[in-house]
mmCIF file with all atom_site columns, C-alpha atoms and ligand atoms in Angstrom:
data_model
loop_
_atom_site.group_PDB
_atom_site.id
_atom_site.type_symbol
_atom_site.label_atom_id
_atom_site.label_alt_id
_atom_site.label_comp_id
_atom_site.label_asym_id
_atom_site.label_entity_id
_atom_site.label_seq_id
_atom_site.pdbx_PDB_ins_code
_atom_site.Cartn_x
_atom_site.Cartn_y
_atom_site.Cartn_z
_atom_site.occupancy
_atom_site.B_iso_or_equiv
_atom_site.pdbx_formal_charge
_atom_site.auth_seq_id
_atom_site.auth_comp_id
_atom_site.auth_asym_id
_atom_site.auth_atom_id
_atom_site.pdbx_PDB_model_num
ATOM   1   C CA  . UNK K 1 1   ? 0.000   0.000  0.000   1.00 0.00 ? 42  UNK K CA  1
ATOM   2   C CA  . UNK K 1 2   ? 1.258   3.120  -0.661  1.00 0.00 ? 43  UNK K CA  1
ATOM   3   C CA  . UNK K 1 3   ? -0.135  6.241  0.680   1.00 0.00 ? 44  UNK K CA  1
ATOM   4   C CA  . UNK K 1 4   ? 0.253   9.908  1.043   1.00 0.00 ? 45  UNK K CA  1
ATOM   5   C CA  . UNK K 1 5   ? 0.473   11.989 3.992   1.00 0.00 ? 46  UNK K CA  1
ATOM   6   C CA  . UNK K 1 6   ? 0.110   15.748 2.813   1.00 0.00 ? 47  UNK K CA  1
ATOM   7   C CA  . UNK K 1 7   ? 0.226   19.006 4.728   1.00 0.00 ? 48  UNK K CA  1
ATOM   8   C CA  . UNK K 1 8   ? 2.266   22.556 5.220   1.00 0.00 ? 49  UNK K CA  1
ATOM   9   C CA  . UNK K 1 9   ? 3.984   21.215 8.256   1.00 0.00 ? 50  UNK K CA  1
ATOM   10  C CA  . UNK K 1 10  ? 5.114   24.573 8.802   1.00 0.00 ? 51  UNK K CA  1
ATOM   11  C CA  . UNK K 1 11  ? 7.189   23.705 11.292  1.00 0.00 ? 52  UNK K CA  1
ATOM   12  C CA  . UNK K 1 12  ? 6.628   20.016 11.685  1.00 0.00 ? 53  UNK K CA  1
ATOM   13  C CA  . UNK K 1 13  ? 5.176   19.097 15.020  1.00 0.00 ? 54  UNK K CA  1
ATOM   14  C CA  . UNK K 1 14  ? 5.493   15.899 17.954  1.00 0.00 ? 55  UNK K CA  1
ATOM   15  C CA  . UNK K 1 15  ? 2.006   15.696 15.932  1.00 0.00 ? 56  UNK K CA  1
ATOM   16  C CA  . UNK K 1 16  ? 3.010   14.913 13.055  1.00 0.00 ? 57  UNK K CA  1
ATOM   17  C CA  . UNK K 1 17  ? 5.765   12.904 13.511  1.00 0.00 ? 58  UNK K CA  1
ATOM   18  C CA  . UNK K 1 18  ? 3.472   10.765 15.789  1.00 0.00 ? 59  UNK K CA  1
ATOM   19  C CA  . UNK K 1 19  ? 1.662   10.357 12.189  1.00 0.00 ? 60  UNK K CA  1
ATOM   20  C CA  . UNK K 1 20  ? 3.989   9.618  10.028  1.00 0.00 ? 61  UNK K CA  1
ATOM   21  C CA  . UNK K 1 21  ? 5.479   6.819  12.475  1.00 0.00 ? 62  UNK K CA  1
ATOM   22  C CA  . UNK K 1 22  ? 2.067   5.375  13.161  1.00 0.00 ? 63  UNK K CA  1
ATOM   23  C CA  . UNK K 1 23  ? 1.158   5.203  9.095   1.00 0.00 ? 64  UNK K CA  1
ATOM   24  C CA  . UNK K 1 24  ? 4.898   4.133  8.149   1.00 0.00 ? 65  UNK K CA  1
ATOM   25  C CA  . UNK K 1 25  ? 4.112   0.748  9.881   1.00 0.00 ? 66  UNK K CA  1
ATOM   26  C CA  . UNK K 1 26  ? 0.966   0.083  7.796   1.00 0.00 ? 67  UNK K CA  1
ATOM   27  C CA  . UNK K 1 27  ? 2.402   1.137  4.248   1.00 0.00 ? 68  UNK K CA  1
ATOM   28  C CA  . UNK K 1 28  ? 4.861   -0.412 2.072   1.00 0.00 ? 69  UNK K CA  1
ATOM   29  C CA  . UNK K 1 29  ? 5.754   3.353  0.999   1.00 0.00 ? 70  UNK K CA  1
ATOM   30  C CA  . UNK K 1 30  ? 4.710   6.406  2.505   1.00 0.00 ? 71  UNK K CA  1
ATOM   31  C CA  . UNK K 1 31  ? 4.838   10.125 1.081   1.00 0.00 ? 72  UNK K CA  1
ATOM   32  C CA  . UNK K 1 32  ? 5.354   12.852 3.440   1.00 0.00 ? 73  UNK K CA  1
ATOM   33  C CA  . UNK K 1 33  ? 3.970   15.588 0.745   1.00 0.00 ? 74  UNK K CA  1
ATOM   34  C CA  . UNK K 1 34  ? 4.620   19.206 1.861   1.00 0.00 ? 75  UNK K CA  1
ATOM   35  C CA  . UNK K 1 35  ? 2.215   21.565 -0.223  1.00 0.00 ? 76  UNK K CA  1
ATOM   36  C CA  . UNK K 1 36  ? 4.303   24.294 -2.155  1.00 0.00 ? 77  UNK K CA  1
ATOM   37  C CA  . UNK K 1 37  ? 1.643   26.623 -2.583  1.00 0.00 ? 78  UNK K CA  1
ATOM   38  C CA  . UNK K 1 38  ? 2.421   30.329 -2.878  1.00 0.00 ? 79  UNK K CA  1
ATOM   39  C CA  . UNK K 1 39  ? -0.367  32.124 -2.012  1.00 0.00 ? 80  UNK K CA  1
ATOM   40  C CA  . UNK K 1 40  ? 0.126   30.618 1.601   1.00 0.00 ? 81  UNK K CA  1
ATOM   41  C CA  . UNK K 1 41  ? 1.040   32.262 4.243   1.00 0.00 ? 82  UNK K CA  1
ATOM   42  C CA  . UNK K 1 42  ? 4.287   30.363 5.737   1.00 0.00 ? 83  UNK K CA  1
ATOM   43  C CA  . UNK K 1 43  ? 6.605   30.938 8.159   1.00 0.00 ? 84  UNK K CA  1
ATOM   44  C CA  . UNK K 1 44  ? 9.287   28.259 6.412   1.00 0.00 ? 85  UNK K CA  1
ATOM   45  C CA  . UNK K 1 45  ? 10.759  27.969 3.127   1.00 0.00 ? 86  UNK K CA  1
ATOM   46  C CA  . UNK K 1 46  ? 9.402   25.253 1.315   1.00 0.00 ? 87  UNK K CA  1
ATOM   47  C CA  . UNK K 1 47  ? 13.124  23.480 1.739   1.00 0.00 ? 88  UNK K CA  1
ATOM   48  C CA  . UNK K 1 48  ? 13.399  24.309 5.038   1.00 0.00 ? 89  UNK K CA  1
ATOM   49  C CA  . UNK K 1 49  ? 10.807  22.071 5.497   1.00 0.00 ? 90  UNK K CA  1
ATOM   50  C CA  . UNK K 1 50  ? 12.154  19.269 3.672   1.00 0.00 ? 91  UNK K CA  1
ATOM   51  C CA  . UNK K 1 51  ? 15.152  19.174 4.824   1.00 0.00 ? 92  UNK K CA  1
ATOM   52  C CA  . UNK K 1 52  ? 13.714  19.311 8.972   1.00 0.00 ? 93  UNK K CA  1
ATOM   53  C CA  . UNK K 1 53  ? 10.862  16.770 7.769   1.00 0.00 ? 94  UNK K CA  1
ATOM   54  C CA  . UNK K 1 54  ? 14.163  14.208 6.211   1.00 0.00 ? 95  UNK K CA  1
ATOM   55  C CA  . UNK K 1 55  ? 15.809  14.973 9.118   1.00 0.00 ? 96  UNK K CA  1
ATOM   56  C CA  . UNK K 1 56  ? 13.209  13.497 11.644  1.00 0.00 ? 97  UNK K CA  1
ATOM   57  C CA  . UNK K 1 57  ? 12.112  10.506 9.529   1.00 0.00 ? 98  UNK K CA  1
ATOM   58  C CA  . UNK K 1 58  ? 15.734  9.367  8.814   1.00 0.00 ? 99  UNK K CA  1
ATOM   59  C CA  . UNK K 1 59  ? 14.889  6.280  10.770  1.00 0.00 ? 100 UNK K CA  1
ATOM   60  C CA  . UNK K 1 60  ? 12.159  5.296  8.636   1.00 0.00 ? 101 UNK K CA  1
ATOM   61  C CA  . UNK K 1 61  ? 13.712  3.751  5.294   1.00 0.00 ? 102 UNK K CA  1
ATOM   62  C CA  . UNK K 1 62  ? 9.836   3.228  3.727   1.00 0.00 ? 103 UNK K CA  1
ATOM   63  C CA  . UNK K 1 63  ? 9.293   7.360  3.841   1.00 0.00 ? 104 UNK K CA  1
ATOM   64  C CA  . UNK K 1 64  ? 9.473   9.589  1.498   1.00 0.00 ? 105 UNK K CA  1
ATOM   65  C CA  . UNK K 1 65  ? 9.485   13.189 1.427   1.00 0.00 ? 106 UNK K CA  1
ATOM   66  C CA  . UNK K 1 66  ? 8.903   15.450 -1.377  1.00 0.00 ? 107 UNK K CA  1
ATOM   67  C CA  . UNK K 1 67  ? 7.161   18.473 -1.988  1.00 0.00 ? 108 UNK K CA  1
ATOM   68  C CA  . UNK K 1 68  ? 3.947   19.234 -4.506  1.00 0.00 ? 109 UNK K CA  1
ATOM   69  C CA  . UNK K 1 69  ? 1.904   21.927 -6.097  1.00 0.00 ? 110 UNK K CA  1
ATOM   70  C CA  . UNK K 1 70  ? -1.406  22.148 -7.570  1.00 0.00 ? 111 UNK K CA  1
ATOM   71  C CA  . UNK K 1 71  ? -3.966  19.155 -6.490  1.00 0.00 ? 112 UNK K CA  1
ATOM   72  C CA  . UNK K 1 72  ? -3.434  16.559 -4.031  1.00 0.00 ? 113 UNK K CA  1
ATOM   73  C CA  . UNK K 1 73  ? -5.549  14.457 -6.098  1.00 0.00 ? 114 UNK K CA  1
ATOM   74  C CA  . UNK K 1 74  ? -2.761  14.789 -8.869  1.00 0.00 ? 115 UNK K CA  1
ATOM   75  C CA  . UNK K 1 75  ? 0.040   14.382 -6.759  1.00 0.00 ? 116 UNK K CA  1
ATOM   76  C CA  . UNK K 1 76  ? -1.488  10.921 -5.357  1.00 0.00 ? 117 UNK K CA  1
ATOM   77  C CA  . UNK K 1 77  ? -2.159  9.265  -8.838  1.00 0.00 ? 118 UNK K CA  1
ATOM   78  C CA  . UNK K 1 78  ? 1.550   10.288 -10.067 1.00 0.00 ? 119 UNK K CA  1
ATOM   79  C CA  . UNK K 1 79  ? 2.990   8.936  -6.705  1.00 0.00 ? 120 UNK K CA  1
ATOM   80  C CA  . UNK K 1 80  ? 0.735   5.198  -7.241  1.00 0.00 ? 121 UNK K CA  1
ATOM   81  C CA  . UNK K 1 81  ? -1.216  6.286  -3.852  1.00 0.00 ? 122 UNK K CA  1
ATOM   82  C CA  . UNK K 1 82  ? -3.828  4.472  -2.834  1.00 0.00 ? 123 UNK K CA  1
ATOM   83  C CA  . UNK K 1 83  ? -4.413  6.096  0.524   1.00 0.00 ? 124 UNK K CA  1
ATOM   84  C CA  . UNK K 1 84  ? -4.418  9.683  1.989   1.00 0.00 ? 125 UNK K CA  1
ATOM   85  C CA  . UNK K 1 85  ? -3.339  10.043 5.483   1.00 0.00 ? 126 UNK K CA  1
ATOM   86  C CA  . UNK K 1 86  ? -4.798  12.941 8.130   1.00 0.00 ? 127 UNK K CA  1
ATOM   87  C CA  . UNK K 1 87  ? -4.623  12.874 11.418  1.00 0.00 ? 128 UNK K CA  1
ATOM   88  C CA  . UNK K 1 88  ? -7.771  14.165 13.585  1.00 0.00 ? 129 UNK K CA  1
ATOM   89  C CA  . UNK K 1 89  ? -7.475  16.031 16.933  1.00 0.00 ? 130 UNK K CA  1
ATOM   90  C CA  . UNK K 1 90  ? -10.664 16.653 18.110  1.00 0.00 ? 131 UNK K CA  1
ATOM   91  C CA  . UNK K 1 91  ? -13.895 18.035 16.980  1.00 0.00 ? 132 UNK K CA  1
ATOM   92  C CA  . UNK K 1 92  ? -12.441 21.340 15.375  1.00 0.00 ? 133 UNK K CA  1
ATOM   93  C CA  . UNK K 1 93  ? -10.495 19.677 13.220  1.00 0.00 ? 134 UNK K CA  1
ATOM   94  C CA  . UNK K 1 94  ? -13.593 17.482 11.545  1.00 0.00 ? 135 UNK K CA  1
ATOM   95  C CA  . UNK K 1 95  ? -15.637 19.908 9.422   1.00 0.00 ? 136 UNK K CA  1
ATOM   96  C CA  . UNK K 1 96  ? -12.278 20.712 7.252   1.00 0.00 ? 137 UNK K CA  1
ATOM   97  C CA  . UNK K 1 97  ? -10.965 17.359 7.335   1.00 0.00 ? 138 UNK K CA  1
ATOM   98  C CA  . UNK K 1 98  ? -14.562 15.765 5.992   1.00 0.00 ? 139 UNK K CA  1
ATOM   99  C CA  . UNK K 1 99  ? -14.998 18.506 3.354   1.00 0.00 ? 140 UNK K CA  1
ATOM   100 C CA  . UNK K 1 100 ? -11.336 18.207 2.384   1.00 0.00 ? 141 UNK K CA  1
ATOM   101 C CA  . UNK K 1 101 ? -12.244 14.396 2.057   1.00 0.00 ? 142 UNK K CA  1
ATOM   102 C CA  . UNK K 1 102 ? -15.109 14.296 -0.007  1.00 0.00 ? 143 UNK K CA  1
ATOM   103 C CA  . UNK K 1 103 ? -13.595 16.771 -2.656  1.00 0.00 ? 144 UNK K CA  1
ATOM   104 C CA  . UNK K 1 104 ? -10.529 14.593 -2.834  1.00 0.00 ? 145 UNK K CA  1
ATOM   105 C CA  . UNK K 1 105 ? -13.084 11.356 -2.898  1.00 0.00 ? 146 UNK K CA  1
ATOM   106 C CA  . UNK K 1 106 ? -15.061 13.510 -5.699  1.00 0.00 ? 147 UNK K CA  1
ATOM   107 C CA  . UNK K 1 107 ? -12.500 14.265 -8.185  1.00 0.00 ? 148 UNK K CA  1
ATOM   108 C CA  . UNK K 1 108 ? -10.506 10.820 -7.881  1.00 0.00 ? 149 UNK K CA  1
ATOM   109 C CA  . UNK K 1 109 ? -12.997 8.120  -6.442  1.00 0.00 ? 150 UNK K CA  1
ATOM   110 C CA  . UNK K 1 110 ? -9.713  5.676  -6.816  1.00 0.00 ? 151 UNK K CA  1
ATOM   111 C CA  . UNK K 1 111 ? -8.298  7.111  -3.669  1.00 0.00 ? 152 UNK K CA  1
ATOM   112 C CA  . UNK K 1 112 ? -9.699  7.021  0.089   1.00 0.00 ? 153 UNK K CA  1
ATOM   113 C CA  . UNK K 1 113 ? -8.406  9.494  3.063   1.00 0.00 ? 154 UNK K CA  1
ATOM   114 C CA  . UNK K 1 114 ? -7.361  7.467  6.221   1.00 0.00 ? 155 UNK K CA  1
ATOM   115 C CA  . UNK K 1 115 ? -7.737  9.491  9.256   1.00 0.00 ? 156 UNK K CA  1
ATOM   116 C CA  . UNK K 1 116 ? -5.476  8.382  12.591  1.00 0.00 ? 157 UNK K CA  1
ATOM   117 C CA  . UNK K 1 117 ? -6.798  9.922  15.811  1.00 0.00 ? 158 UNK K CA  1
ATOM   118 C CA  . UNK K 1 118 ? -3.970  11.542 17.111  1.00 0.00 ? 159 UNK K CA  1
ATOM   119 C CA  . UNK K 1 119 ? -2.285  10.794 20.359  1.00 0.00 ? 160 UNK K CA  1
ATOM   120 C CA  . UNK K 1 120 ? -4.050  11.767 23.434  1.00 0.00 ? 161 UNK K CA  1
ATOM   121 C CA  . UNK K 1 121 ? -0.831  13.851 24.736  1.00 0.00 ? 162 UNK K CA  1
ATOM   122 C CA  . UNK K 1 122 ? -0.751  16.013 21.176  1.00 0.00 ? 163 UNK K CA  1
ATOM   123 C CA  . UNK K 1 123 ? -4.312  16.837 21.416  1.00 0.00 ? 164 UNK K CA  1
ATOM   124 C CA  . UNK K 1 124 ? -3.427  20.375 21.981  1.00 0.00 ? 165 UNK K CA  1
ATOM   125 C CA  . UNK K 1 125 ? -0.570  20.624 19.339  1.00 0.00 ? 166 UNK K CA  1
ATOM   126 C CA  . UNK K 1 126 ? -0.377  22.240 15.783  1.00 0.00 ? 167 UNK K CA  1
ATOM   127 C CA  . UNK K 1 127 ? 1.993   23.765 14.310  1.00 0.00 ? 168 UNK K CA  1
ATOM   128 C CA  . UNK K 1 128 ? 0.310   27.659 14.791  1.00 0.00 ? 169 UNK K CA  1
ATOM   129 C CA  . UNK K 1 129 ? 1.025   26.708 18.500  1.00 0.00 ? 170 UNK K CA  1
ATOM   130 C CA  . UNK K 1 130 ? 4.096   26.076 17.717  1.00 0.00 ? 171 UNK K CA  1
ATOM   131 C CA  . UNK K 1 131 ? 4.659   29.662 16.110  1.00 0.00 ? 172 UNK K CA  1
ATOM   132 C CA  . UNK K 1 132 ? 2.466   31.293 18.565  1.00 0.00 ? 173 UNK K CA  1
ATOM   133 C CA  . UNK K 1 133 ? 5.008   30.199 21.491  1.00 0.00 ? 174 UNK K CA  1
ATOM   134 C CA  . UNK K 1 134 ? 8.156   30.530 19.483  1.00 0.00 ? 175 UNK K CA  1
ATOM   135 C CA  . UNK K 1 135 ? 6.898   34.586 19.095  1.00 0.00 ? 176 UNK K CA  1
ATOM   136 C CA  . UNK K 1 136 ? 6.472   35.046 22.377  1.00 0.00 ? 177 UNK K CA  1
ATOM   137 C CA  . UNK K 1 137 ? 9.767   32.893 23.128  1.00 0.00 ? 178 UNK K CA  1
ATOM   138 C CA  . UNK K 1 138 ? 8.654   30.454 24.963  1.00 0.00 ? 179 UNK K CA  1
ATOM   139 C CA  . UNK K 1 139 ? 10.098  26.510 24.974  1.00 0.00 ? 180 UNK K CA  1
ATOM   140 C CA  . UNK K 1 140 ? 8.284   24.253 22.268  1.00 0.00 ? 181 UNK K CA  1
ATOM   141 C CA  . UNK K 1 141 ? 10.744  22.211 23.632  1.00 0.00 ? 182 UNK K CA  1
ATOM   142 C CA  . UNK K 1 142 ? 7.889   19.693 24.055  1.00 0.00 ? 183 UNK K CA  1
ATOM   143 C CA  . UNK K 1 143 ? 5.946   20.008 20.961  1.00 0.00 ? 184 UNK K CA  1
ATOM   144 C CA  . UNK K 1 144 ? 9.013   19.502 18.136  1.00 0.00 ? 185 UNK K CA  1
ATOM   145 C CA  . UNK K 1 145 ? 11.544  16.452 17.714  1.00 0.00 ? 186 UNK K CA  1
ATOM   146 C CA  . UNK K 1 146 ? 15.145  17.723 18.989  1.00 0.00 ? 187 UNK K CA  1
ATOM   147 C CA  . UNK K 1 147 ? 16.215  18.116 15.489  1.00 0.00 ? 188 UNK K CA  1
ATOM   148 C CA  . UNK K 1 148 ? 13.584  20.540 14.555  1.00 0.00 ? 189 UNK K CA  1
ATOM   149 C CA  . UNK K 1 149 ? 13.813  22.433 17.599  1.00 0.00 ? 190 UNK K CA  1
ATOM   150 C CA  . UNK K 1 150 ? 17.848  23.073 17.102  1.00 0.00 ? 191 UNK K CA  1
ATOM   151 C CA  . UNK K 1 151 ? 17.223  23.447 13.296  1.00 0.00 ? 192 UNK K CA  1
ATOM   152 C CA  . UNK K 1 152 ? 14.792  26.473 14.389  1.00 0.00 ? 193 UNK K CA  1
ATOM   153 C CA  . UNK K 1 153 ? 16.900  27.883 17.443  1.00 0.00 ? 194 UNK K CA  1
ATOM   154 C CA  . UNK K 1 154 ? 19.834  27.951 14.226  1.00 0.00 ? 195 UNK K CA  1
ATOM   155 C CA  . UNK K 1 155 ? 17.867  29.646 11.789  1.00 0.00 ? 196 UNK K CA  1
ATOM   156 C CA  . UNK K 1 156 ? 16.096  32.311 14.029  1.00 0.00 ? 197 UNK K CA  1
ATOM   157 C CA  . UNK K 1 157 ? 19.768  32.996 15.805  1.00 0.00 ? 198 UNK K CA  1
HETATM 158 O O1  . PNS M 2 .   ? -1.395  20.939 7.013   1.00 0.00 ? 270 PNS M O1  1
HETATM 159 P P1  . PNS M 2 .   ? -2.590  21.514 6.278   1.00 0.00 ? 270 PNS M P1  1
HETATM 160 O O2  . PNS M 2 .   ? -2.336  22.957 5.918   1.00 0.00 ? 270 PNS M O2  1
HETATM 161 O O3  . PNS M 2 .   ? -3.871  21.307 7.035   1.00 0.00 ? 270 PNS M O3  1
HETATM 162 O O4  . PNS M 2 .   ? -2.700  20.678 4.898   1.00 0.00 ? 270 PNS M O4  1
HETATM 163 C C1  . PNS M 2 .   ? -3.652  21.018 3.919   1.00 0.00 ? 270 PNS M C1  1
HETATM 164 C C2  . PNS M 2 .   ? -3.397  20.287 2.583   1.00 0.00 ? 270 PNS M C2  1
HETATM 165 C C3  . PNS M 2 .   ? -1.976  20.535 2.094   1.00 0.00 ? 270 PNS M C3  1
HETATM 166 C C4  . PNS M 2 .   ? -3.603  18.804 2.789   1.00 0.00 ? 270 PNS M C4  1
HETATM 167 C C5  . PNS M 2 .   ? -4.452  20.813 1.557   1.00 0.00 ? 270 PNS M C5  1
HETATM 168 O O5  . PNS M 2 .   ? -4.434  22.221 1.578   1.00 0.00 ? 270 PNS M O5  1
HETATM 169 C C6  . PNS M 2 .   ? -4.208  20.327 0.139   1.00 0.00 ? 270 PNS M C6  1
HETATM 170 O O6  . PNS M 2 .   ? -4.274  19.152 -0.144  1.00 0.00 ? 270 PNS M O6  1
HETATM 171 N N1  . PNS M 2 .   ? -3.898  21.267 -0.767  1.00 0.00 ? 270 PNS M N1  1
HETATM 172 C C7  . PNS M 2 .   ? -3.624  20.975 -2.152  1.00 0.00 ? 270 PNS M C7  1
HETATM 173 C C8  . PNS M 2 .   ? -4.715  21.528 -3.047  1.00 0.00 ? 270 PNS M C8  1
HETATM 174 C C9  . PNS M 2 .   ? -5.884  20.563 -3.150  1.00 0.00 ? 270 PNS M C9  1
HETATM 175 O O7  . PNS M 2 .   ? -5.740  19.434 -3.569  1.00 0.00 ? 270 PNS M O7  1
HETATM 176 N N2  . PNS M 2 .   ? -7.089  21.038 -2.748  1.00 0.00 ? 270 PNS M N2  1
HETATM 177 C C10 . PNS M 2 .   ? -8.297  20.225 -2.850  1.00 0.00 ? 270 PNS M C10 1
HETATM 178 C C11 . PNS M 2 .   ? -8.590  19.470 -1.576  1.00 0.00 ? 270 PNS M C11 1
HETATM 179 S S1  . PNS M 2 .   ? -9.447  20.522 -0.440  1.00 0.00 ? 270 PNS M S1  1
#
């Protein structure tokens, strides 16, 4: 099975990486698919991204990541993807996730969204958090793998 994880991970959180682990052990191949879109408002580079996202899945020799632009949809079928990975928090996160789900489901019926509840201790955690403390400089110490934490404390230094 392959499947696709996509998102800005913008920075990549505990979150996320609690994803990506979880979904590595039930695909053969798993793409970790940043979204290179322009017109949104970031607060990394598009490679900055990459590079902390291959830093923290270095361990996990059936992940992939890569960037894409345009439709998810698109990206998927060139990748082979059977499978689109999201991971829920709570209620908030539903409405989008759904919608975001059945317009994927309605222009490629070939490909079905997996959601993975997220770990009860990252409940609280996305990466606006994450910016929203680093502002104010306060530790995220917590809420990042090491690497992307140090990779951050080097680039904002
Ligand atoms: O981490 P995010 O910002 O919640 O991820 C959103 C993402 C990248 C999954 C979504 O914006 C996306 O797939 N964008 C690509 C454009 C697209 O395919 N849109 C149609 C589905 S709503």
């Amino acid at each position: 099975m392959i499947s696709v994880y996509p998102g800005s991970f913008d920075p990549p959180t505990n979150g996320h990486m609690d994803i990506i682990t979880r979904a590595s052990k039930f695909s053969d191949k798993l793409y970790v698919a940043v979204l290179n879109n322009s017109s949104k408002n970031v607060a990394f580079s598009v490679s900055d991204r990459l590079s902390m996202l291959s830093k923290i899945t270095e361990g996990l020799p059936n992940v992939e990541v890569v960037s894409f632009s345009g439709l998810l949809v698109d990206f998927a079928a060139q990748a082979g993807a059977s499978h689109i990975i999201r991971g829920l928090r709570a209620v908030m996160d539903f409405e989008y996730e759904f919608q975001m789900a059945l317009t994927n489901r309605s222009l490629d019926d070939r490909l079905e969204t997996l959601f993975i509840p997220t770990s009860v201790q990252y409940l609280y955690l996305s990466s606006s958090i994450v910016k929203e403390v680093l502002k104010y400089g306060g530790n995220i110490s917590h809420m990042v793998p090491e690497p992307i934490e140090e990779f951050i404390k080097r680039s904002h230094s």
